PDB file of C-alpha atoms in Angstrom:
ATOM      1  CA  MET Z  16      -9.240  24.194   0.147  1.00 73.00           C
ATOM      2  CA  PRO Z  17      -6.264  21.816   0.421  1.00 77.00           C
ATOM      3  CA  ARG Z  18      -2.918  22.883  -0.992  1.00 85.00           C
ATOM      4  CA  GLU Z  19      -2.148  20.168  -3.494  1.00 86.00           C
ATOM      5  CA  ARG Z  20       1.367  18.943  -4.074  1.00 86.00           C
ATOM      6  CA  THR Z  21       2.669  16.545  -6.696  1.00 82.00           C
ATOM      7  CA  PRO Z  22       4.990  13.663  -5.718  1.00 81.00           C
ATOM      8  CA  PRO Z  23       8.151  13.322  -7.838  1.00 78.00           C
ATOM      9  CA  PRO Z  24       7.482  11.436 -11.109  1.00 81.00           C
ATOM     10  CA  LEU Z  25       9.988   8.667 -10.449  1.00 82.00           C
ATOM     11  CA  THR Z  26       9.660   5.371 -12.310  1.00 85.00           C
ATOM     12  CA  ARG Z  27      12.956   3.902 -11.119  1.00 88.00           C
ATOM     13  CA  LEU Z  28      15.418   4.690  -8.348  1.00 92.00           C
ATOM     14  CA  PRO Z  29      19.038   5.691  -9.061  1.00 92.00           C
ATOM     15  CA  ARG Z  30      20.221   3.791  -5.981  1.00 94.00           C
ATOM     16  CA  LEU Z  31      18.978   1.264  -3.422  1.00 95.00           C
ATOM     17  CA  VAL Z  32      17.657   4.117  -1.259  1.00 96.00           C
ATOM     18  CA  PHE Z  33      16.663   7.531  -2.581  1.00 95.00           C
ATOM     19  CA  GLY Z  34      15.882  10.287  -0.061  1.00 93.00           C
ATOM     20  CA  ARG Z  35      14.137  13.632  -0.180  1.00 90.00           C
ATOM     21  CA  SER Z  36      13.144  16.287   2.339  1.00 90.00           C
ATOM     22  CA  GLU Z  37       9.948  18.332   2.331  1.00 88.00           C
ATOM     23  CA  ALA Z  38       8.464  21.137   4.394  1.00 89.00           C
ATOM     24  CA  LEU Z  39       4.728  20.544   4.105  1.00 88.00           C
ATOM     25  CA  PRO Z  40       2.301  23.437   4.604  1.00 87.00           C
ATOM     26  CA  ALA Z  41      -0.906  23.174   6.589  1.00 84.00           C
ATOM     27  CA  ASP Z  42      -3.755  21.461   4.722  1.00 85.00           C
ATOM     28  CA  SER Z  43      -1.425  19.913   2.152  1.00 90.00           C
ATOM     29  CA  LEU Z  44      -2.633  17.044  -0.011  1.00 90.00           C
ATOM     30  CA  ALA Z  45      -0.882  14.601  -2.305  1.00 90.00           C
ATOM     31  CA  ARG Z  46      -3.788  12.947  -4.097  1.00 92.00           C
ATOM     32  CA  ALA Z  47      -4.061   9.180  -4.442  1.00 93.00           C
ATOM     33  CA  HIS Z  48      -1.012   7.777  -6.211  1.00 93.00           C
ATOM     34  CA  SER Z  49       1.349   4.811  -6.044  1.00 94.00           C
ATOM     35  CA  HIS Z  50       5.045   4.075  -6.576  1.00 92.00           C
ATOM     36  CA  PRO Z  51       6.801   1.022  -8.038  1.00 94.00           C
ATOM     37  CA  PHE Z  52       8.980   1.043  -4.897  1.00 94.00           C
ATOM     38  CA  GLY Z  53       8.498   1.250  -1.147  1.00 95.00           C
ATOM     39  CA  GLN Z  54       8.275   4.556   0.707  1.00 95.00           C
ATOM     40  CA  LEU Z  55       9.092   5.434   4.305  1.00 96.00           C
ATOM     41  CA  SER Z  56       7.738   8.828   5.428  1.00 95.00           C
ATOM     42  CA  TYR Z  57       9.245  10.065   8.690  1.00 95.00           C
ATOM     43  CA  ALA Z  58       7.560  12.863  10.632  1.00 87.00           C
ATOM     44  CA  GLY Z  59      10.143  15.152  12.182  1.00 84.00           C
ATOM     45  CA  GLU Z  60       7.692  17.945  12.932  1.00 83.00           C
ATOM     46  CA  GLY Z  61       3.916  17.944  12.690  1.00 83.00           C
ATOM     47  CA  VAL Z  62       1.626  15.022  11.932  1.00 87.00           C
ATOM     48  CA  ILE Z  63       1.423  13.127   8.634  1.00 91.00           C
ATOM     49  CA  GLU Z  64      -1.611  11.065   7.645  1.00 92.00           C
ATOM     50  CA  VAL Z  65      -1.416   8.406   4.945  1.00 94.00           C
ATOM     51  CA  THR Z  66      -4.728   7.026   3.687  1.00 92.00           C
ATOM     52  CA  THR Z  67      -5.155   3.900   1.569  1.00 93.00           C
ATOM     53  CA  PRO Z  68      -8.385   2.391   0.202  1.00 89.00           C
ATOM     54  CA  VAL Z  69      -8.682   0.199   3.309  1.00 89.00           C
ATOM     55  CA  SER Z  70      -7.044   2.126   6.163  1.00 91.00           C
ATOM     56  CA  SER Z  71      -5.557   5.371   7.448  1.00 92.00           C
ATOM     57  CA  HIS Z  72      -2.226   5.736   9.247  1.00 94.00           C
ATOM     58  CA  VAL Z  73      -1.139   8.664  11.436  1.00 91.00           C
ATOM     59  CA  ALA Z  74       2.519   9.503  12.068  1.00 90.00           C
ATOM     60  CA  PRO Z  75       3.211  12.102  14.763  1.00 86.00           C
ATOM     61  CA  PRO Z  76       6.833  13.080  15.485  1.00 82.00           C
ATOM     62  CA  ARG Z  77       9.183  10.132  16.076  1.00 83.00           C
ATOM     63  CA  ARG Z  78       6.956   7.902  13.975  1.00 90.00           C
ATOM     64  CA  ALA Z  79       7.113   6.879  10.322  1.00 95.00           C
ATOM     65  CA  VAL Z  80       4.657   5.353   7.853  1.00 96.00           C
ATOM     66  CA  TRP Z  81       5.754   2.526   5.581  1.00 96.00           C
ATOM     67  CA  VAL Z  82       3.933   2.203   2.241  1.00 96.00           C
ATOM     68  CA  PRO Z  83       4.754  -0.964   0.249  1.00 95.00           C
ATOM     69  CA  PRO Z  84       5.348  -0.830  -3.522  1.00 95.00           C
ATOM     70  CA  GLY Z  85       2.294  -0.400  -5.700  1.00 93.00           C
ATOM     71  CA  LEU Z  86      -0.156   0.560  -2.945  1.00 95.00           C
ATOM     72  CA  LEU Z  87      -2.506   3.445  -3.800  1.00 95.00           C
ATOM     73  CA  HIS Z  88      -2.303   6.115  -1.095  1.00 95.00           C
ATOM     74  CA  GLU Z  89      -2.692   9.830  -0.396  1.00 94.00           C
ATOM     75  CA  VAL Z  90      -0.782  11.971   2.076  1.00 93.00           C
ATOM     76  CA  THR Z  91      -2.320  14.859   4.030  1.00 89.00           C
ATOM     77  CA  THR Z  92      -1.347  17.291   6.760  1.00 88.00           C
ATOM     78  CA  THR Z  93      -3.657  19.578   8.717  1.00 80.00           C
ATOM     79  CA  ARG Z  94      -0.785  21.591  10.245  1.00 82.00           C
ATOM     80  CA  PRO Z  95       2.696  22.420   8.917  1.00 85.00           C
ATOM     81  CA  ALA Z  96       4.977  19.386   8.973  1.00 87.00           C
ATOM     82  CA  ALA Z  97       8.551  18.412   8.149  1.00 89.00           C
ATOM     83  CA  MET Z  98       8.886  15.100   6.347  1.00 91.00           C
ATOM     84  CA  ARG Z  99      11.817  12.950   5.300  1.00 93.00           C
ATOM     85  CA  SER Z 100      10.880  10.421   2.626  1.00 93.00           C
ATOM     86  CA  LEU Z 101      12.998   7.425   1.737  1.00 95.00           C
ATOM     87  CA  TYR Z 102      12.143   5.513  -1.439  1.00 95.00           C
ATOM     88  CA  ILE Z 103      13.416   1.937  -1.341  1.00 96.00           C
ATOM     89  CA  ARG Z 104      13.730  -0.502  -4.228  1.00 94.00           C
ATOM     90  CA  ALA Z 105      10.889  -2.975  -4.530  1.00 93.00           C
ATOM     91  CA  ASP Z 106      13.177  -6.015  -4.300  1.00 90.00           C
ATOM     92  CA  GLN Z 107      13.960  -5.155  -0.664  1.00 89.00           C
ATOM     93  CA  THR Z 108      11.497  -7.163   1.425  1.00 84.00           C
ATOM     94  CA  ILE Z 109      11.569  -5.324   4.751  1.00 86.00           C
ATOM     95  CA  PHE Z 110       8.149  -6.144   6.173  1.00 84.00           C
ATOM     96  CA  CYS Z 111       6.228  -9.363   5.503  1.00 77.00           C
ATOM     97  CA  PRO Z 112       3.506  -9.589   4.518  1.00 78.00           C
ATOM     98  CA  PRO Z 113       3.705  -6.250   2.680  1.00 84.00           C
ATOM     99  CA  ARG Z 114       1.256  -3.774   4.179  1.00 89.00           C
ATOM    100  CA  CYS Z 115       0.991  -0.149   5.216  1.00 94.00           C
ATOM    101  CA  LEU Z 116       1.933   0.417   8.863  1.00 93.00           C
ATOM    102  CA  VAL Z 117       3.202   3.005  11.354  1.00 95.00           C
ATOM    103  CA  LEU Z 118       6.586   2.433  13.000  1.00 94.00           C
ATOM    104  CA  ARG Z 119       8.139   3.669  16.228  1.00 91.00           C
ATOM    105  CA  VAL Z 120      11.462   5.229  15.227  1.00 93.00           C
ATOM    106  CA  THR Z 121      14.401   4.675  17.577  1.00 93.00           C
ATOM    107  CA  ARG Z 122      17.095   7.322  17.999  1.00 92.00           C
ATOM    108  CA  LEU Z 123      19.527   5.255  15.941  1.00 95.00           C
ATOM    109  CA  ALA Z 124      16.990   4.775  13.140  1.00 95.00           C
ATOM    110  CA  ARG Z 125      16.177   8.481  13.246  1.00 94.00           C
ATOM    111  CA  GLU Z 126      19.805   9.450  12.670  1.00 96.00           C
ATOM    112  CA  LEU Z 127      20.111   6.906   9.863  1.00 96.00           C
ATOM    113  CA  ILE Z 128      16.929   8.247   8.207  1.00 96.00           C
ATOM    114  CA  LEU Z 129      18.128  11.851   8.397  1.00 95.00           C
ATOM    115  CA  THR Z 130      21.553  10.924   7.050  1.00 96.00           C
ATOM    116  CA  ALA Z 131      20.160   8.784   4.214  1.00 95.00           C
ATOM    117  CA  ALA Z 132      17.705  11.526   3.214  1.00 94.00           C
ATOM    118  CA  ALA Z 133      20.655  13.903   2.743  1.00 94.00           C
ATOM    119  CA  LEU Z 134      22.709  11.567   0.520  1.00 95.00           C
ATOM    120  CA  PRO Z 135      23.263  12.665  -3.102  1.00 94.00           C
ATOM    121  CA  PRO Z 136      21.188  10.711  -5.662  1.00 92.00           C
ATOM    122  CA  ASP Z 137      24.329   9.185  -7.185  1.00 94.00           C
ATOM    123  CA  TYR Z 138      26.089   8.123  -3.972  1.00 95.00           C
ATOM    124  CA  ASP Z 139      28.683   5.357  -4.218  1.00 96.00           C
ATOM    125  CA  GLU Z 140      26.873   2.090  -3.453  1.00 94.00           C
ATOM    126  CA  ASP Z 141      30.224   0.356  -2.813  1.00 95.00           C
ATOM    127  CA  GLY Z 142      31.435   3.050  -0.418  1.00 97.00           C
ATOM    128  CA  PRO Z 143      30.419   4.278   3.068  1.00 96.00           C
ATOM    129  CA  ALA Z 144      27.098   5.679   1.834  1.00 96.00           C
ATOM    130  CA  GLY Z 145      26.139   2.343   0.310  1.00 96.00           C
ATOM    131  CA  ARG Z 146      27.011   0.509   3.507  1.00 96.00           C
ATOM    132  CA  LEU Z 147      24.948   3.033   5.496  1.00 96.00           C
ATOM    133  CA  ALA Z 148      21.935   2.296   3.268  1.00 96.00           C
ATOM    134  CA  HIS Z 149      22.167  -1.412   4.094  1.00 95.00           C
ATOM    135  CA  VAL Z 150      22.495  -0.692   7.829  1.00 96.00           C
ATOM    136  CA  LEU Z 151      19.412   1.517   7.539  1.00 96.00           C
ATOM    137  CA  LEU Z 152      17.375  -1.295   5.965  1.00 95.00           C
ATOM    138  CA  ASP Z 153      18.493  -3.688   8.694  1.00 95.00           C
ATOM    139  CA  GLN Z 154      17.398  -1.219  11.359  1.00 95.00           C
ATOM    140  CA  LEU Z 155      14.037  -0.517   9.732  1.00 95.00           C
ATOM    141  CA  ALA Z 156      13.214  -4.222   9.812  1.00 93.00           C
ATOM    142  CA  THR Z 157      13.621  -4.229  13.617  1.00 94.00           C
ATOM    143  CA  LEU Z 158      11.396  -1.228  14.379  1.00 95.00           C
ATOM    144  CA  PRO Z 159       8.270  -1.986  16.424  1.00 93.00           C
ATOM    145  CA  GLU Z 160       4.868  -1.207  15.001  1.00 92.00           C
ATOM    146  CA  ALA Z 161       2.939   1.679  16.553  1.00 89.00           C
ATOM    147  CA  ASP Z 162      -0.793   1.229  17.083  1.00 83.00           C
ATOM    148  CA  LEU Z 163      -1.648   4.328  15.060  1.00 89.00           C
ATOM    149  CA  SER Z 164      -3.537   2.786  12.169  1.00 91.00           C
ATOM    150  CA  LEU Z 165      -7.276   2.821  11.579  1.00 92.00           C
ATOM    151  CA  PRO Z 166      -8.975   0.233   9.350  1.00 92.00           C
ATOM    152  CA  TRP Z 167     -11.797   1.322   7.047  1.00 92.00           C
ATOM    153  CA  PRO Z 168     -14.964  -0.707   6.403  1.00 93.00           C
ATOM    154  CA  ALA Z 169     -15.611  -1.929   2.868  1.00 91.00           C
ATOM    155  CA  ASP Z 170     -19.319  -1.078   2.994  1.00 92.00           C
ATOM    156  CA  PRO Z 171     -19.713   2.256   1.088  1.00 91.00           C
ATOM    157  CA  ALA Z 172     -22.295   3.609   3.547  1.00 92.00           C
ATOM    158  CA  LEU Z 173     -20.108   2.796   6.543  1.00 93.00           C
ATOM    159  CA  ALA Z 174     -16.994   4.172   4.828  1.00 91.00           C
ATOM    160  CA  ALA Z 175     -18.819   7.443   4.111  1.00 91.00           C
ATOM    161  CA  LEU Z 176     -19.879   7.613   7.743  1.00 92.00           C
ATOM    162  CA  CYS Z 177     -16.292   7.066   8.889  1.00 91.00           C
ATOM    163  CA  ARG Z 178     -15.028   9.863   6.648  1.00 88.00           C
ATOM    164  CA  GLU Z 179     -17.643  12.170   8.157  1.00 91.00           C
ATOM    165  CA  LEU Z 180     -16.586  11.267  11.691  1.00 91.00           C
ATOM    166  CA  ARG Z 181     -12.920  11.719  10.789  1.00 87.00           C
ATOM    167  CA  ASP Z 182     -13.649  15.270   9.626  1.00 85.00           C
ATOM    168  CA  ALA Z 183     -15.762  16.033  12.723  1.00 90.00           C
ATOM    169  CA  PRO Z 184     -14.401  14.028  15.686  1.00 89.00           C
ATOM    170  CA  ASP Z 185     -16.547  16.082  18.079  1.00 89.00           C
ATOM    171  CA  ASP Z 186     -19.730  14.708  16.476  1.00 91.00           C
ATOM    172  CA  ASP Z 187     -21.641  13.442  19.527  1.00 88.00           C
ATOM    173  CA  ARG Z 188     -24.381  11.397  17.828  1.00 91.00           C
ATOM    174  CA  ASP Z 189     -24.809   7.918  19.245  1.00 91.00           C
ATOM    175  CA  MET Z 190     -24.490   4.710  17.224  1.00 92.00           C
ATOM    176  CA  ASP Z 191     -28.233   4.384  16.583  1.00 93.00           C
ATOM    177  CA  ALA Z 192     -28.427   7.901  15.112  1.00 93.00           C
ATOM    178  CA  LEU Z 193     -25.401   7.248  12.919  1.00 93.00           C
ATOM    179  CA  ALA Z 194     -26.853   3.902  11.836  1.00 93.00           C
ATOM    180  CA  ARG Z 195     -30.072   5.569  10.721  1.00 93.00           C
ATOM    181  CA  GLN Z 196     -28.043   7.935   8.537  1.00 90.00           C
ATOM    182  CA  ALA Z 197     -26.346   4.911   6.981  1.00 90.00           C
ATOM    183  CA  GLY Z 198     -29.731   3.292   6.331  1.00 92.00           C
ATOM    184  CA  MET Z 199     -29.449   0.427   8.804  1.00 93.00           C
ATOM    185  CA  SER Z 200     -30.179  -0.490  12.400  1.00 95.00           C
ATOM    186  CA  GLY Z 201     -27.677  -0.016  15.188  1.00 93.00           C
ATOM    187  CA  ARG Z 202     -27.331  -3.785  15.537  1.00 94.00           C
ATOM    188  CA  THR Z 203     -26.591  -4.175  11.819  1.00 96.00           C
ATOM    189  CA  LEU Z 204     -24.016  -1.373  11.926  1.00 95.00           C
ATOM    190  CA  ALA Z 205     -22.252  -2.962  14.896  1.00 95.00           C
ATOM    191  CA  ARG Z 206     -22.170  -6.396  13.271  1.00 95.00           C
ATOM    192  CA  ARG Z 207     -20.976  -5.213   9.850  1.00 96.00           C
ATOM    193  CA  PHE Z 208     -18.443  -2.800  11.294  1.00 95.00           C
ATOM    194  CA  GLU Z 209     -16.689  -5.381  13.443  1.00 95.00           C
ATOM    195  CA  ALA Z 210     -16.755  -7.973  10.648  1.00 96.00           C
ATOM    196  CA  GLN Z 211     -15.147  -5.561   8.166  1.00 95.00           C
ATOM    197  CA  THR Z 212     -12.607  -3.777  10.394  1.00 94.00           C
ATOM    198  CA  GLY Z 213     -11.867  -6.182  13.241  1.00 93.00           C
ATOM    199  CA  LEU Z 214     -12.811  -3.433  15.707  1.00 93.00           C
ATOM    200  CA  ARG Z 215     -16.028  -2.719  17.531  1.00 94.00           C
ATOM    201  CA  PHE Z 216     -17.515   0.577  16.443  1.00 94.00           C
ATOM    202  CA  GLY Z 217     -16.937   2.200  19.849  1.00 93.00           C
ATOM    203  CA  ALA Z 218     -13.270   1.160  19.862  1.00 93.00           C
ATOM    204  CA  TRP Z 219     -12.815   2.461  16.307  1.00 94.00           C
ATOM    205  CA  ARG Z 220     -14.389   5.798  17.214  1.00 94.00           C
ATOM    206  CA  ARG Z 221     -12.261   6.157  20.344  1.00 92.00           C
ATOM    207  CA  ARG Z 222      -9.072   5.458  18.399  1.00 92.00           C
ATOM    208  CA  GLN Z 223     -10.100   7.895  15.657  1.00 92.00           C
ATOM    209  CA  ARG Z 224     -10.716  10.668  18.188  1.00 93.00           C
ATOM    210  CA  LEU Z 225      -7.370  10.105  19.904  1.00 92.00           C
ATOM    211  CA  LEU Z 226      -5.513  10.127  16.601  1.00 89.00           C
ATOM    212  CA  ALA Z 227      -7.235  13.425  15.761  1.00 87.00           C
ATOM    213  CA  ALA Z 228      -6.117  14.821  19.125  1.00 89.00           C
ATOM    214  CA  LEU Z 229      -2.463  14.130  18.305  1.00 83.00           C
ATOM    215  CA  GLY Z 230      -2.438  16.760  15.578  1.00 78.00           C
ATOM    216  CA  ARG Z 231      -4.015  19.345  17.849  1.00 82.00           C
ATOM    217  CA  LEU Z 232      -1.558  18.694  20.670  1.00 84.00           C
ATOM    218  CA  GLU Z 233       1.395  18.818  18.284  1.00 76.00           C
ATOM    219  CA  ALA Z 234       0.120  22.134  16.910  1.00 73.00           C
ATOM    220  CA  GLY Z 235       0.162  23.662  20.390  1.00 78.00           C
ATOM    221  CA  ASP Z 236      -3.413  23.217  21.611  1.00 83.00           C
ATOM    222  CA  ASN Z 237      -3.690  22.677  25.340  1.00 88.00           C
ATOM    223  CA  VAL Z 238      -5.083  19.438  26.708  1.00 91.00           C
ATOM    224  CA  THR Z 239      -8.524  20.891  27.388  1.00 92.00           C
ATOM    225  CA  ALA Z 240      -8.919  22.236  23.854  1.00 91.00           C
ATOM    226  CA  ALA Z 241      -7.664  19.008  22.321  1.00 90.00           C
ATOM    227  CA  ALA Z 242     -10.084  16.994  24.445  1.00 92.00           C
ATOM    228  CA  LEU Z 243     -13.128  19.091  23.589  1.00 91.00           C
ATOM    229  CA  GLU Z 244     -12.337  19.362  19.886  1.00 90.00           C
ATOM    230  CA  SER Z 245     -11.830  15.587  19.732  1.00 89.00           C
ATOM    231  CA  GLY Z 246     -15.262  14.843  21.144  1.00 90.00           C
ATOM    232  CA  TYR Z 247     -14.523  14.355  24.844  1.00 91.00           C
ATOM    233  CA  ALA Z 248     -16.845  16.086  27.303  1.00 88.00           C
ATOM    234  CA  SER Z 249     -14.442  15.366  30.181  1.00 90.00           C
ATOM    235  CA  VAL Z 250     -10.728  16.177  30.238  1.00 93.00           C
ATOM    236  CA  SER Z 251     -10.127  13.400  32.762  1.00 93.00           C
ATOM    237  CA  ALA Z 252     -11.773  10.855  30.435  1.00 93.00           C
ATOM    238  CA  PHE Z 253      -9.609  12.110  27.567  1.00 93.00           C
ATOM    239  CA  VAL Z 254      -6.399  11.858  29.605  1.00 94.00           C
ATOM    240  CA  ALA Z 255      -7.274   8.324  30.733  1.00 93.00           C
ATOM    241  CA  ALA Z 256      -8.061   7.207  27.159  1.00 92.00           C
ATOM    242  CA  PHE Z 257      -4.887   8.877  25.847  1.00 91.00           C
ATOM    243  CA  ARG Z 258      -2.753   7.139  28.473  1.00 90.00           C
ATOM    244  CA  ASP Z 259      -4.370   3.799  27.701  1.00 89.00           C
ATOM    245  CA  MET Z 260      -3.589   4.107  23.976  1.00 85.00           C
ATOM    246  CA  PHE Z 261      -0.216   5.860  23.969  1.00 81.00           C
ATOM    247  CA  GLY Z 262       1.249   4.765  27.299  1.00 81.00           C
ATOM    248  CA  ALA Z 263       1.636   8.333  28.596  1.00 85.00           C
ATOM    249  CA  THR Z 264      -0.536  11.289  29.521  1.00 89.00           C
ATOM    250  CA  PRO Z 265      -0.803  14.100  26.943  1.00 88.00           C
ATOM    251  CA  GLY Z 266       1.499  16.265  29.055  1.00 83.00           C
ATOM    252  CA  THR Z 267       4.155  13.557  29.344  1.00 84.00           C
ATOM    253  CA  PHE Z 268       3.856  12.789  25.632  1.00 76.00           C
ATOM    254  CA  LEU Z 269       4.565  16.421  24.738  1.00 72.00           C
ATOM    255  CA  ARG Z 270       7.444  16.722  27.216  1.00 74.00           C
ATOM    256  CA  GLN Z 271       9.076  13.634  25.728  1.00 67.00           C
ATOM    257  CA  ARG Z 272       8.569  15.135  22.292  1.00 61.00           C
ATOM    258  CA  LYS Z 273      10.392  18.349  23.286  1.00 59.00           C
ATOM    259  CA  GLN Z 274      13.216  16.473  25.018  1.00 55.00           C
ATOM    260  CA  GLU Z 275      13.928  14.286  21.987  1.00 54.00           C
ATOM    261  CA  GLY Z 276      13.553  17.132  19.517  1.00 50.00           C
ATOM    262  CA  GLY Z 277      12.494  17.133  15.907  1.00 47.00           C
ATOM    263  CA  ILE Z 278      14.355  17.447  12.658  1.00 41.00           C
ATOM    264  CA  PRO Z 279      17.292  19.852  13.026  1.00 39.00           C
TER     265      PRO Z 279
END
């Protein structure tokens, strides 16, 4: 059973940027909710997943998820995680058009996020803290997007199938078998899936499996275990797919992670 947590009941922010820090347990869940302001969730340790009605977004360490004001979303972790959340007033248009996305966090942005999250709620907006908040917003607007988002189909049968595959990435049924479960032919599934998500079903499934592997690697699983539990029969195929998506092998990815460090 997930360990539910309740987001703070804020209706307005005391300052331009309001920060908070959380140590999230394994299998934590903040059920679907929304805020009248934007939220940046930075993963310092562990992996954070933010799910909206139309997509899911995975933030491993050194990544952050941006949720625009008013968007319904839930936040989950499968392993323990450390999160810094920054709530930002709705009149600050950082990303256009407004949408949920995952960002690559630079070292400078990381230090600004950590510093802003530690500011008192009533910091002086005309003093150094206020100027830091504006520098932070400028830096956030320059961060590159990370390809760690997964669109969801609108078709209820396809969406249910995707949720099932997300919970069991090692499911090895082929597309025709999955289509039969959804009450359609393989050709119909392929056509509807690409029309509704912009991705071919095979590409969606590959991305979903690799995103699932991130959490296992971050938790300490070795490459072989992460590959098998994510649905890959061959470690070499997993490493090649991982490199193609993330630009580094799993081993290099983890070494970079340790070199850069997490939240102090």
